[in-house]
mmCIF file of C-alpha atoms and ligand atoms in Angstrom:
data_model
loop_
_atom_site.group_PDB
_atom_site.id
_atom_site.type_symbol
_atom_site.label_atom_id
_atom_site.label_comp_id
_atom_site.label_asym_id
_atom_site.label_seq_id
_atom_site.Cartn_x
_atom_site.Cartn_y
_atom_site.Cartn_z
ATOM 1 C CA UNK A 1 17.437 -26.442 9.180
ATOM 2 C CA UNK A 2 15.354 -27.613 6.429
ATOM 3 C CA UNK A 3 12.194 -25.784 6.745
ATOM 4 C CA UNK A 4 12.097 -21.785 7.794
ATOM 5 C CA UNK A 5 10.454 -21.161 10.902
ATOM 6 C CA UNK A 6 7.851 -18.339 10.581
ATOM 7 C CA UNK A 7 5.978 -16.086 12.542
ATOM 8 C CA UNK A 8 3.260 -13.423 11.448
ATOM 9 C CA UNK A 9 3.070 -9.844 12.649
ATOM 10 C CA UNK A 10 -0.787 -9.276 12.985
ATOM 11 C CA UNK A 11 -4.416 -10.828 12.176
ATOM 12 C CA UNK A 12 -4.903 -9.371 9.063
ATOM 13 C CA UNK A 13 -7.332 -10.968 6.656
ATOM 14 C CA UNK A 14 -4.424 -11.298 4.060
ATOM 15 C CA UNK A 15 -2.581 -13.147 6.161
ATOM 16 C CA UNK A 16 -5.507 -15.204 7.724
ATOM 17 C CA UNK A 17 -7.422 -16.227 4.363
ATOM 18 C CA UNK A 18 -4.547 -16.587 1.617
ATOM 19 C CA UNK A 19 -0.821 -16.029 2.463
ATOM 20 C CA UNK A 20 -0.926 -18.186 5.684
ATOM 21 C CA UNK A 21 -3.089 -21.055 4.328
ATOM 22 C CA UNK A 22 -0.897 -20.970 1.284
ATOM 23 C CA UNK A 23 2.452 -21.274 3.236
ATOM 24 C CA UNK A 24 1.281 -23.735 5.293
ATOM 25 C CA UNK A 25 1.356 -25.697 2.167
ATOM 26 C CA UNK A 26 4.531 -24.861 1.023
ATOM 27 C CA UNK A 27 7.710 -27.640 1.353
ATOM 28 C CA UNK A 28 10.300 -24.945 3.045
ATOM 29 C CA UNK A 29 7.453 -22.800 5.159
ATOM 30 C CA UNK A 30 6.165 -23.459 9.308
ATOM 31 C CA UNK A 31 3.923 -21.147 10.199
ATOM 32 C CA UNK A 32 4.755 -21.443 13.756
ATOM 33 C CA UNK A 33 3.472 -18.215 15.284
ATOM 34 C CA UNK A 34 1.226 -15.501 15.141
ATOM 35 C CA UNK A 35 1.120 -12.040 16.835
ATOM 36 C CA UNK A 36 -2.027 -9.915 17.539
ATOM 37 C CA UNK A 37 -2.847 -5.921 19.058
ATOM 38 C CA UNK A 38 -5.011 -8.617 20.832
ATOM 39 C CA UNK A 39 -4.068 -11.223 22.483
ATOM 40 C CA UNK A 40 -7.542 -13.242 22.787
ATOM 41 C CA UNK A 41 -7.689 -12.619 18.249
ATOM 42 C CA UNK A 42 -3.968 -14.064 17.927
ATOM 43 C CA UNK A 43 -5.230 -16.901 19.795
ATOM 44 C CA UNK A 44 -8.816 -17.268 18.113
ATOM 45 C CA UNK A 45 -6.694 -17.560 14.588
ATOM 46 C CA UNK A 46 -3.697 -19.249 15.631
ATOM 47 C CA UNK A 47 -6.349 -22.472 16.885
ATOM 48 C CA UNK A 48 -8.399 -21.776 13.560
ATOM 49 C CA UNK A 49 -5.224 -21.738 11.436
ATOM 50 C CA UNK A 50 -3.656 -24.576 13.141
ATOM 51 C CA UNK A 51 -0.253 -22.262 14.615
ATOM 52 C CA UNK A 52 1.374 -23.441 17.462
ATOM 53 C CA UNK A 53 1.681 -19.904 19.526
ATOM 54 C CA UNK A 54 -0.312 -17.173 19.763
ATOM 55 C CA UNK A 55 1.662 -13.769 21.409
ATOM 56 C CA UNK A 56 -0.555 -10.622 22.358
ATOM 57 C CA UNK A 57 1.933 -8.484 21.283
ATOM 58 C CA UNK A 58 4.258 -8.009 18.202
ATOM 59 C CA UNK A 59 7.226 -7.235 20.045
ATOM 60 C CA UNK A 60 6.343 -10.829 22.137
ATOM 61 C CA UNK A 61 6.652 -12.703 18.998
ATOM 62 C CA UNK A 62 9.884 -10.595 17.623
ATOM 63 C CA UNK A 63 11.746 -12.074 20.970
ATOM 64 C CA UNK A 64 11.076 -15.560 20.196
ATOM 65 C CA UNK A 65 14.244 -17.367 19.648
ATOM 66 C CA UNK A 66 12.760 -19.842 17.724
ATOM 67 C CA UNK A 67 11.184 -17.731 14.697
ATOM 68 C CA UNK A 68 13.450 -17.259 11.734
ATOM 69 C CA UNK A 69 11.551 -15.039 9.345
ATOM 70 C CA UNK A 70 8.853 -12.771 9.805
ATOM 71 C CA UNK A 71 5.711 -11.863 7.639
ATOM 72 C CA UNK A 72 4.111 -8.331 7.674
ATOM 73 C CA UNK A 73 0.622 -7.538 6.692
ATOM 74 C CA UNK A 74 0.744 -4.811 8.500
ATOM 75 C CA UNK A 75 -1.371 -1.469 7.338
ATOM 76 C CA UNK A 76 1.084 0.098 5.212
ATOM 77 C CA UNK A 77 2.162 3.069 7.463
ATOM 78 C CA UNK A 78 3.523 0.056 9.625
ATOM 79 C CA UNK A 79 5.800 -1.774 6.838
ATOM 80 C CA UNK A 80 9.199 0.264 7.544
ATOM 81 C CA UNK A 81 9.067 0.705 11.242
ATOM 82 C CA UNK A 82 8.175 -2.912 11.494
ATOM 83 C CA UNK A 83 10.277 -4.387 8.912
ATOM 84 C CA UNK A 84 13.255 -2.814 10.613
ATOM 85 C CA UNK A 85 12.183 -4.065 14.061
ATOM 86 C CA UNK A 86 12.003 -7.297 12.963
ATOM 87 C CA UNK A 87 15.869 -6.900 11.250
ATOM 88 C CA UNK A 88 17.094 -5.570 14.577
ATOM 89 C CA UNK A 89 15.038 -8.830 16.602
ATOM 90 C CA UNK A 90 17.499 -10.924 13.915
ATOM 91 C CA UNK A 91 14.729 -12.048 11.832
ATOM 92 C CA UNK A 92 14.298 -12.212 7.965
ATOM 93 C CA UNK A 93 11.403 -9.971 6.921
ATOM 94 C CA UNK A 94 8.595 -10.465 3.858
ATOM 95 C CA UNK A 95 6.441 -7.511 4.209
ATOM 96 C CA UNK A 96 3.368 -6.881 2.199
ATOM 97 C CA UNK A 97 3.326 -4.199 -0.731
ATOM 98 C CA UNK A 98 4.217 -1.624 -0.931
ATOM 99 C CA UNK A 99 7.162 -1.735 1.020
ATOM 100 C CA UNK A 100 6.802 2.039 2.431
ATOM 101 C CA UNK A 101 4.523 4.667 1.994
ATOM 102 C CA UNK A 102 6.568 6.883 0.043
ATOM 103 C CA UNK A 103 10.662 6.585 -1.499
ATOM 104 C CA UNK A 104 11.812 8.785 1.100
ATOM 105 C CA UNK A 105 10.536 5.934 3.795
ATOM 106 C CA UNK A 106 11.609 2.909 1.248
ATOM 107 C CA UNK A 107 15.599 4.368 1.547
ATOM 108 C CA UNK A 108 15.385 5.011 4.594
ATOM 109 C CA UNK A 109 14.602 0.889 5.145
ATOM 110 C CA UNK A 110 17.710 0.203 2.295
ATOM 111 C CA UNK A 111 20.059 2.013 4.750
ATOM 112 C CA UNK A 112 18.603 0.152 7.703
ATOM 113 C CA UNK A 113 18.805 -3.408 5.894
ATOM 114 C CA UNK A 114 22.561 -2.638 5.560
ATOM 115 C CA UNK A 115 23.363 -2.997 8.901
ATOM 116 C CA UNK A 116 21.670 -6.230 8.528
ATOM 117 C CA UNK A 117 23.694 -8.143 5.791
ATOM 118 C CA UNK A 118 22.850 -11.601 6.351
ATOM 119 C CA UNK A 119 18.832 -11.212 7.023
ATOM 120 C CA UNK A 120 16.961 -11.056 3.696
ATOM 121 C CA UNK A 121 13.976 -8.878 3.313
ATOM 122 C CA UNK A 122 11.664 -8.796 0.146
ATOM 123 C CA UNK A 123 8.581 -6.963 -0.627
ATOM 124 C CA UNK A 124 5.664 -9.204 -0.867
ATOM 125 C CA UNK A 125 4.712 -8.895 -4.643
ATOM 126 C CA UNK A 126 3.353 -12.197 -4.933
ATOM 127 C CA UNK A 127 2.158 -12.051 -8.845
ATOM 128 C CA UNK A 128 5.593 -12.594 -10.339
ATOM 129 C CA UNK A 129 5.421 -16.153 -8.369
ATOM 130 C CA UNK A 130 2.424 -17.649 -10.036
ATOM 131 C CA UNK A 131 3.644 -19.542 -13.558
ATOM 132 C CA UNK A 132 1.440 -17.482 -16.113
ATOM 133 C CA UNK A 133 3.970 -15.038 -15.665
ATOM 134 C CA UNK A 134 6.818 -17.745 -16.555
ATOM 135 C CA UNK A 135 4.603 -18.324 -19.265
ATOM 136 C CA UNK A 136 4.026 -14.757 -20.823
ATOM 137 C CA UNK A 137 8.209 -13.954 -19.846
ATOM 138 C CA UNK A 138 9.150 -17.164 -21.818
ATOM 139 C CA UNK A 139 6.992 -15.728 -25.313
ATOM 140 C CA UNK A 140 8.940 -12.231 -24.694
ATOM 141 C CA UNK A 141 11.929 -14.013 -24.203
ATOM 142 C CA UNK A 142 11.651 -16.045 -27.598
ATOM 143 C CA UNK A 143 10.226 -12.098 -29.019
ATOM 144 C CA UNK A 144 6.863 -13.944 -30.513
ATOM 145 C CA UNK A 145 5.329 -10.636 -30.138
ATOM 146 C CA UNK A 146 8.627 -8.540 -31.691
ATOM 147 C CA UNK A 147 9.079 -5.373 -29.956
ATOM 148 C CA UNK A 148 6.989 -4.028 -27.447
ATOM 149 C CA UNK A 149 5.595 -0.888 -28.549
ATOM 150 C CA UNK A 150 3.030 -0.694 -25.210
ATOM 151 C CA UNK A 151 1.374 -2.122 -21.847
ATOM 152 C CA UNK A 152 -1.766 -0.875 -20.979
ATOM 153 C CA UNK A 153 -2.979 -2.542 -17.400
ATOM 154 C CA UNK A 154 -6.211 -2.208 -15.156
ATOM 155 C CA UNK A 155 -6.777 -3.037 -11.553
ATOM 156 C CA UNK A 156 -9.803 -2.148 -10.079
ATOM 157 C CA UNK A 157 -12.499 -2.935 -7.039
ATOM 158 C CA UNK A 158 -15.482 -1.182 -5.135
ATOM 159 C CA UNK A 159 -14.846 -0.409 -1.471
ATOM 160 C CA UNK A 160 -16.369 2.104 0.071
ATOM 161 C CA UNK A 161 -16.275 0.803 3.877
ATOM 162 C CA UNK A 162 -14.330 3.847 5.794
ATOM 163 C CA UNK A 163 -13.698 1.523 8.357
ATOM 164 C CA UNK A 164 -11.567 -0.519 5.923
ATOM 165 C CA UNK A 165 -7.726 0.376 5.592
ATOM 166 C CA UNK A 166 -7.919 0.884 2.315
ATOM 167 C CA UNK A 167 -10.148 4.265 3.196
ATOM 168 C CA UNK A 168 -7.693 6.121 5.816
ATOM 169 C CA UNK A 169 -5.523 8.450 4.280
ATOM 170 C CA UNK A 170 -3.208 8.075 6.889
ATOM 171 C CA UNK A 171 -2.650 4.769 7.028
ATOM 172 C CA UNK A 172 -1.528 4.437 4.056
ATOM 173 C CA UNK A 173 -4.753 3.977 1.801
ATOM 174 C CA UNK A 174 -5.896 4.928 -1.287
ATOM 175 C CA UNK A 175 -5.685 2.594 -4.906
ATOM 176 C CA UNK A 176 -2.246 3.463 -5.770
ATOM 177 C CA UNK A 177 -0.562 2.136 -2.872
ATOM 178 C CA UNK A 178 -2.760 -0.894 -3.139
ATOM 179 C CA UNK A 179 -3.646 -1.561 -6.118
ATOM 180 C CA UNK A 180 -1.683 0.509 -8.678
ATOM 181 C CA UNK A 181 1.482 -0.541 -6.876
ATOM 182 C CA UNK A 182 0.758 -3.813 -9.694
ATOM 183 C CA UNK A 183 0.001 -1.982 -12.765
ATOM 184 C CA UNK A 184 3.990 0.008 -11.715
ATOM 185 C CA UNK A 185 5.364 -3.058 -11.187
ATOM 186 C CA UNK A 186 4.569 -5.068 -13.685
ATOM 187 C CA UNK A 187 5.279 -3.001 -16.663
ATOM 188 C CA UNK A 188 9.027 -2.741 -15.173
ATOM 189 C CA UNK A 189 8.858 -6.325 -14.682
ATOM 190 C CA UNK A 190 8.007 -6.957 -18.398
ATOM 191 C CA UNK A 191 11.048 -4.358 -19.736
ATOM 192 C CA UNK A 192 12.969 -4.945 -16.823
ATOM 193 C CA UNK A 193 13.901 -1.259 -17.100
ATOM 194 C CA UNK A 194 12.905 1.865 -15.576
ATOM 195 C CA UNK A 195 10.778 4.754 -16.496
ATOM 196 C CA UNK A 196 11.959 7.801 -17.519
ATOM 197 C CA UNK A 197 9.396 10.054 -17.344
ATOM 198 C CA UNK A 198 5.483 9.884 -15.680
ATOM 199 C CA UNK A 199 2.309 11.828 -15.836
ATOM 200 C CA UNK A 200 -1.071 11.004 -13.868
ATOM 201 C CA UNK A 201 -4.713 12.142 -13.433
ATOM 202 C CA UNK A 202 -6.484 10.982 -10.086
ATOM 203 C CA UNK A 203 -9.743 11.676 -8.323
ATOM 204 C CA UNK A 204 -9.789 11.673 -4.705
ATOM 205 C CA UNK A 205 -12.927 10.523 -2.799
ATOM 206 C CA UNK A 206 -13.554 13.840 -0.802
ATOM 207 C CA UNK A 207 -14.210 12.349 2.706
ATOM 208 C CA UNK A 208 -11.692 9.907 3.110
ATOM 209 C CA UNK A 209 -9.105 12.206 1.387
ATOM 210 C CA UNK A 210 -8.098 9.068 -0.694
ATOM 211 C CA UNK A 211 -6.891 8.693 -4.350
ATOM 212 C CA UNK A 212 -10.280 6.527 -6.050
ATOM 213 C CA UNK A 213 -9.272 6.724 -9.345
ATOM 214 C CA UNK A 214 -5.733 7.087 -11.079
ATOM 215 C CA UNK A 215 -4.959 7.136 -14.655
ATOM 216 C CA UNK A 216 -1.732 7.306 -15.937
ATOM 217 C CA UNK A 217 1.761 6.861 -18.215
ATOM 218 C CA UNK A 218 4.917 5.563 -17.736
ATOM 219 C CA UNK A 219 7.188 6.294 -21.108
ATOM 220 C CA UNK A 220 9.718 3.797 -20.911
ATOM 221 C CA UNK A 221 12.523 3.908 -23.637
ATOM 222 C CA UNK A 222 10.335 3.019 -26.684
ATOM 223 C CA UNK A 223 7.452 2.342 -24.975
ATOM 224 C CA UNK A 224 5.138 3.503 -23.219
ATOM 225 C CA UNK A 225 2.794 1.881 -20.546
ATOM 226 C CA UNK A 226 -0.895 3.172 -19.066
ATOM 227 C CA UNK A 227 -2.725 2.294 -16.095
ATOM 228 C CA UNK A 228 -5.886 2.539 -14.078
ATOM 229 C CA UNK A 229 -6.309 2.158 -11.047
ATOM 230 C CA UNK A 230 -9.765 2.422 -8.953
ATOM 231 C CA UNK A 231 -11.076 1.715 -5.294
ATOM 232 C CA UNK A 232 -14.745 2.528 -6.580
ATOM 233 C CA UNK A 233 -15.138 0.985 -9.576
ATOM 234 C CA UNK A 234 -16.484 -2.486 -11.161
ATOM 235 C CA UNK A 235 -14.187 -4.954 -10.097
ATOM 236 C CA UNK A 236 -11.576 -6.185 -12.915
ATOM 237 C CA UNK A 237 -7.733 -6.749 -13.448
ATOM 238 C CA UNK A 238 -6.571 -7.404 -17.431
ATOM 239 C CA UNK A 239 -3.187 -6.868 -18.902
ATOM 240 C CA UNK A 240 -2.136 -6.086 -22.258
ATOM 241 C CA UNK A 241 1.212 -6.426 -24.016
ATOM 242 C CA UNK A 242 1.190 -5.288 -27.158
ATOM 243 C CA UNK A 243 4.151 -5.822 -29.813
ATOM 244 C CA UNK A 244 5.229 -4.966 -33.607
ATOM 245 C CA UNK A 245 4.065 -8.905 -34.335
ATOM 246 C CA UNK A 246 1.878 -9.804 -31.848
ATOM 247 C CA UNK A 247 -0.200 -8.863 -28.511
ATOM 248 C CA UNK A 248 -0.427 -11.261 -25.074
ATOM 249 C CA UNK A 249 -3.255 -10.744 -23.065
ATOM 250 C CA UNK A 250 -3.034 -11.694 -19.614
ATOM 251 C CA UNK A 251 -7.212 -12.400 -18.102
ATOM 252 C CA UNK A 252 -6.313 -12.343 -14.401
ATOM 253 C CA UNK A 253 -2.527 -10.719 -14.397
ATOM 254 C CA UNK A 254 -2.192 -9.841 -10.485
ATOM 255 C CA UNK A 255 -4.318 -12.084 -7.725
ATOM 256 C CA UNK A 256 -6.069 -15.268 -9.424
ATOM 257 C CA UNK A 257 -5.462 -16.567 -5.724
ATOM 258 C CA UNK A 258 -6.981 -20.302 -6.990
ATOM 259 C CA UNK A 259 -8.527 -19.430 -10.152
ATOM 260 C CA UNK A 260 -7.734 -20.805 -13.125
ATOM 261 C CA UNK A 261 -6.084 -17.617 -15.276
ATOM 262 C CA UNK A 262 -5.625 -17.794 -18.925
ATOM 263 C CA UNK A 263 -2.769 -16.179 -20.952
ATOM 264 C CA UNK A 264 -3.104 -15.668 -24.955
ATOM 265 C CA UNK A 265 -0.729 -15.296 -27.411
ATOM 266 C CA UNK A 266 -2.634 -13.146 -30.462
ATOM 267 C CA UNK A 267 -1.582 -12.593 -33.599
ATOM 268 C CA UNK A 268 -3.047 -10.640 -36.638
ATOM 269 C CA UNK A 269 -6.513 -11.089 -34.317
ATOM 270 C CA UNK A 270 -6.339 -14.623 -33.804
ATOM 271 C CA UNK A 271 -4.831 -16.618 -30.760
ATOM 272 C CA UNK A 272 -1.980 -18.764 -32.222
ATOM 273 C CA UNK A 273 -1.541 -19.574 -28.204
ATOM 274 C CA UNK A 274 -3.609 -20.116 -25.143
ATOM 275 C CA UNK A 275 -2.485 -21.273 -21.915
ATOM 276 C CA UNK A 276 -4.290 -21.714 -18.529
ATOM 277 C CA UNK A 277 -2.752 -22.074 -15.061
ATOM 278 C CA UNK A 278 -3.818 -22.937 -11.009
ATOM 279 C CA UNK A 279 -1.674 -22.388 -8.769
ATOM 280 C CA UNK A 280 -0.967 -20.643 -5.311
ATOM 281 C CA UNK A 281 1.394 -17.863 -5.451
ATOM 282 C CA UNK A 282 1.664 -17.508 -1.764
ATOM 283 C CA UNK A 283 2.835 -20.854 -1.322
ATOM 284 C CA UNK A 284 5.353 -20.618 -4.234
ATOM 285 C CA UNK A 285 6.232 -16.693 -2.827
ATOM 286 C CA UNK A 286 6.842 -18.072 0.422
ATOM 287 C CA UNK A 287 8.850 -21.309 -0.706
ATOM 288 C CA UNK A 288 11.044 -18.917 -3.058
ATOM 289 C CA UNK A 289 11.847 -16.563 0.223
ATOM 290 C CA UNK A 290 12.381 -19.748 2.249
ATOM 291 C CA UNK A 291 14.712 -21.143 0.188
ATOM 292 C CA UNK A 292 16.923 -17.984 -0.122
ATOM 293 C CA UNK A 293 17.378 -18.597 3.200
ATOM 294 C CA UNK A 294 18.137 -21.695 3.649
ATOM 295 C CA UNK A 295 20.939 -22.028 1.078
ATOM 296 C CA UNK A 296 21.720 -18.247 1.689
ATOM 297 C CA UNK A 297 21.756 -17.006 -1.438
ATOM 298 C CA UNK A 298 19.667 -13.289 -3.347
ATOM 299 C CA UNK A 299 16.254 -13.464 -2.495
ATOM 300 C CA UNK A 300 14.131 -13.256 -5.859
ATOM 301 C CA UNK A 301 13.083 -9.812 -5.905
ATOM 302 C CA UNK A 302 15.598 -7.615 -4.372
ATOM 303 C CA UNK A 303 14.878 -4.376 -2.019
ATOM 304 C CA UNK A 304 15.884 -2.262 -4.598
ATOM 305 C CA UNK A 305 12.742 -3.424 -7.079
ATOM 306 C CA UNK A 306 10.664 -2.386 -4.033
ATOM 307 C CA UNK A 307 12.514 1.180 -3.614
ATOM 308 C CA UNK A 308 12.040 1.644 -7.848
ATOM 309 C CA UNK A 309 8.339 1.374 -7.660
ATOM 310 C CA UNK A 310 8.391 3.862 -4.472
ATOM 311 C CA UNK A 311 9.805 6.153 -6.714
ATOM 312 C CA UNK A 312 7.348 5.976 -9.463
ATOM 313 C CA UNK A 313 4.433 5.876 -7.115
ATOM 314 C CA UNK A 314 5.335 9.125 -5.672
ATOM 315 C CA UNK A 315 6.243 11.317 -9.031
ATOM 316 C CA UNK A 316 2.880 9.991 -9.885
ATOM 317 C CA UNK A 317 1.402 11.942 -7.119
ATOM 318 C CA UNK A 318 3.080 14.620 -7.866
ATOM 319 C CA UNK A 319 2.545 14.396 -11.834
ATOM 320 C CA UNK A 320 -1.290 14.284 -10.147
ATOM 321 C CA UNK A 321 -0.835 17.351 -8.124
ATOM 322 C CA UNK A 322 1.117 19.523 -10.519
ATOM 323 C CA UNK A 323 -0.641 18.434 -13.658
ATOM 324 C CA UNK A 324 2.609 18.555 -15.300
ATOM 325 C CA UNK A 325 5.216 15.699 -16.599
ATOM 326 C CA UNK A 326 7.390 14.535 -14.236
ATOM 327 C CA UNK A 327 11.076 13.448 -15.153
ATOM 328 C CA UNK A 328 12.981 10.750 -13.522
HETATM 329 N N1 NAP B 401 -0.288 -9.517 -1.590
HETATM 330 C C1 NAP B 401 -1.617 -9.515 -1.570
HETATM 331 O O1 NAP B 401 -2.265 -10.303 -2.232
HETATM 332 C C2 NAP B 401 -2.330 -8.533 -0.682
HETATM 333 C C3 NAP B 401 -3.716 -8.543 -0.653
HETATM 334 C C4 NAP B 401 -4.356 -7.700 0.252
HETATM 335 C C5 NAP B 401 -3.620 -6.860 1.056
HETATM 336 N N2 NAP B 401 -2.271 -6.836 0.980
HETATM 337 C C6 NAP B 401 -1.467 -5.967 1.844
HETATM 338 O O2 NAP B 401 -1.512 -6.533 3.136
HETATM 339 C C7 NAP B 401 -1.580 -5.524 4.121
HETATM 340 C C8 NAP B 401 -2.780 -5.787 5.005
HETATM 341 O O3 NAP B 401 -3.964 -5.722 4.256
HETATM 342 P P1 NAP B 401 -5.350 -6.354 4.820
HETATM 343 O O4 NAP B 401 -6.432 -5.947 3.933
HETATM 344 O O5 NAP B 401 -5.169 -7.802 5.083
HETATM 345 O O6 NAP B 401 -5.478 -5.553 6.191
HETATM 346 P P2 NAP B 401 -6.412 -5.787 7.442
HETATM 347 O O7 NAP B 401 -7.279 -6.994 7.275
HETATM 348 O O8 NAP B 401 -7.072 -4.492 7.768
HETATM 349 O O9 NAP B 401 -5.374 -6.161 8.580
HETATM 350 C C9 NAP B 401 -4.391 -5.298 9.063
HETATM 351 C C10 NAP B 401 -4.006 -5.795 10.461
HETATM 352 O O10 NAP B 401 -3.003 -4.949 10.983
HETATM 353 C C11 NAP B 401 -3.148 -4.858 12.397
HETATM 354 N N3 NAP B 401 -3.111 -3.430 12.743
HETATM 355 C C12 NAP B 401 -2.170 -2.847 13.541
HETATM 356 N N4 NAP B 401 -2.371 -1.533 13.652
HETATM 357 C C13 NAP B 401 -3.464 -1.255 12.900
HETATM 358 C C14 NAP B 401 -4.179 -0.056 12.628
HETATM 359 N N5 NAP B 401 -3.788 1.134 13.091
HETATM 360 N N6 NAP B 401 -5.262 -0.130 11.829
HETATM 361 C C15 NAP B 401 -5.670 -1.306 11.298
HETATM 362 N N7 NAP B 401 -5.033 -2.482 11.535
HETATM 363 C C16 NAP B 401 -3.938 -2.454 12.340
HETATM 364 C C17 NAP B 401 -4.448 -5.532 12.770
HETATM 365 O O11 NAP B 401 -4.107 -6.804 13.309
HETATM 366 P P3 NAP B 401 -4.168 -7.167 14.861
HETATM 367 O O12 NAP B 401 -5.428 -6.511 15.386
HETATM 368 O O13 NAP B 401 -4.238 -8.629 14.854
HETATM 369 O O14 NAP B 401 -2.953 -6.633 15.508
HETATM 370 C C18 NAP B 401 -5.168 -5.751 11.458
HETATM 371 O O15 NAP B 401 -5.893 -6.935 11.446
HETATM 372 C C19 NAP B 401 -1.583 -4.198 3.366
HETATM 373 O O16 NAP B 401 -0.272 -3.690 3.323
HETATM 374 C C20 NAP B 401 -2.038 -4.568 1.974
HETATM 375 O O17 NAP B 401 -1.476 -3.706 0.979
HETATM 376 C C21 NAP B 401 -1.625 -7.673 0.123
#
C-alpha cells in the first residue's frame, strides 16, 4: 500500500471546502469515499469533489472493505460514538476537534481505542501542521526569546445563525469547544506541559444557551497563559509569546487555510526576525496521519494530547460556573 485509502463520514463544509480539497493533494491521501444522512448530498459532493463513491449512510461507508482510514467532521456530540464505530468497522480514525464534548467522553474513547491497538486515531488539530509553527518552535528551541514568562492568545468570529452548529447547545456548540479548543492547545503545545491550575469568565448568549465569550488563565509552572475566545465578536486570531529577551508574535496562529501568515521575532521593540509562510495544513495533517500508517509507527499527536485539552476545557467551565480557581 503506498497511498491510504480514505473515506469521509458526512458533508460537512469543513470537509467539503478545505480538509478534502487539501488531501486530495497530499502524496499518501485518496479520498475515495464519502458518506451522507443523504444519499442524493453524498452524491452531489462526491461528483463535485471528484470521489469515486458516494454511500447514503455512514454505517454503508464503515463496511467498505476497501477504506482504510476514516475522517470525521461530524458535529461534535458525534466525534466519540463515531470515532469508536469506525475502530470497531477496522478503520483508522482522524476526527475533527475537539475530540469529545467533555473528559469524561474523551476517556471513555482512550479505553475504547485500547481494544484497538493497531488502528491509529488522532484529533484533527490541524495548526501544529502548517510550518510557521516549525518556525516559532525552532526560535524557542534555540531560547531567542529566554524564558517564557506568558502567552496571551485570541480567537474570535461573528455567528449568530441558530441554524448553524456552532449555536446548539446540544450539539456540542458554543466558542470553547470550537474555537478556544486552539487558544488550550496551543499554549501546552508551546511549554509542552500541563496546567496546573485555571480560572474563566464567560457570557452565554441567552437563547441558544451557548458560551459567546470566554476569557481566561491557564498558570502553567512559571507562566501563565490568557485567552479569549468569542462566537460574536470582530473576527481575529493573534498569538503572543512573550519571553525575559524577546516576544514572537504569531499574525494568523490557528487557520491561515492559504494565506500567507507572518511570524516575528521582536526584540527590545524591534523585529530582529520576520518570516512568512503558504501552505496547506490539511494536506500536510493528512499526509502526517497517512504516513503513520503506512510505516506503522506513533501518529504525531497522540490521543492523550486530545484527552489533556478535554480536561482543561471542562475545569474552565466549571472555573466559569463557580467563579472560583480550579486546581488540576
Ligand atoms: N479543523 C478545522 O479547521 C475545522 C474548521 C471548522 C470546523 N471544524 C470541526 O469540524 C466539525 C464540523 O464542522 P462544520 O462547520 O464543517 O459542520 P457542518 O458544516 O454543520 O457539517 C456537519 C455535518 O454533519 C452531518 N450531521 C450529522 N448529524 C448532524 C446533526 N444532528 N446536525 C448537523 N449536522 C449533522 C451533516 O452531514 P450529512 O448531512 O452529509 O450527513 C453535516 O453536514 C466540527 O467538529 C468542527 O469543530 C474544524
Amino acid at each position: 500500500m503506498d497511498m491510504v485509502r480514505w473515506g469521509v463520514l458526512s458533508t460537512a463544509n469543513i470537509g467539503t471546502e478545505h480538509v478534502i480539497p487539501g488531501m486530495q493533494k497530499g502524496k499518501l491521501c485518496s479520498v475515495e469515499a464519502i458518506a451522507s444522512r443523504s444519499k442524493e448530498k453524498a452524491e452531489r459532493v462526491a461528483a463535485q469533489l471528484d470521489i469515486e463513491k458516494a454511500y447514503g449512510s455512514y454505517e454503508q461507508l464503515l463496511a467498505d472493505a476497501n477504506i482504510d482510514a476514516i475522517y470525521i467532521p461530524l458535529p461534535n456530540h458525534m466525534h466519540v460514538e463515531w470515532t469508536i464505530e469506525a475502530l470497531e468497522a477496522g478503520k483508522h480514525v482522524l476526527c475533527e476537534k475537539p475530540i469529545s464534548m467533555n473528559r469524561e467522553e474523551a476517556e471513555k474513547l482512550a479505553r475504547s481505542v485500547e481494544d484497538f491497538p493497531d488502528l491509529k486515531v488522532m484529533e484533527a488539530f490541524m495548526y501544529r501542521f502548517h510550518p510557521q509553527w516549525d518556525q516559532v518552535k525552532q526560535w524557542l528551541k534555540e531560547e531567542k526569546v529566554g524564558r517564557i514568562t506568558s502567552i496571551d492568545s485570541i480567537f474570535t468570529y461573528f455567528n449568530n445563525n441558530p441554524d448553524n452548529i456552532r449555536n446548539k447547545a446540544e450539539i456540542g456548540g458554543g466558542g470553547m469547544l470550537d474555537i478556544g479548543c486552539y487558544c488550550l492547545s496551543a499554549s501546552r503545545y508551546i511549554l509542552h506541559d500541563e496546567p496546573v491550575q485555571v480560572f474563566a469568565e464567560m457570557d452565554f448568549d441567552p437563547e441558544f444557551e451557548t458560551d459567546r465569550l470566554a476569557t481566561g488563565v491557564l498558570t502553567f509552572p512559571g507562566c501563565s497563559a490568557t485567552f479569549t475566545c468569542s462566537t460574536q465578536s470582530s473576527p481575529t486570531q493573534k498569538l503572543t509569546i512573550l519571553g525575559t529577551e524577546g516576544i514572537i508574535e504569531m499574525d494568523i496562529p490557528f487557520n491561515p487555510l492559504l494565506a500567507t501568515t507572518t511570524v516575528y521575532l521582536k526584540k527590545d521593540g524591534e523585529i530582529v526576525e520576520k518570516k512568512e509562510f503558504s501552505a496547506d495544513h490539511y494536506t500536510l495533517q493528512g499526509d502526517a496521519f497517512s504516513k503513520a500508517i503506512l510505516d506503522d509507527t506513533e501518529v504525531p499527536t497522540p490521543l492523550e494530547d486530545a484527552l489533556a485539552n478535554m480536561k482543561v476545557i471542562d475545569a474552565l467551565f466549571e472555573s466559569a460556573k463557580r467563579q472560583a480557581v480550579i486546581k488540576l
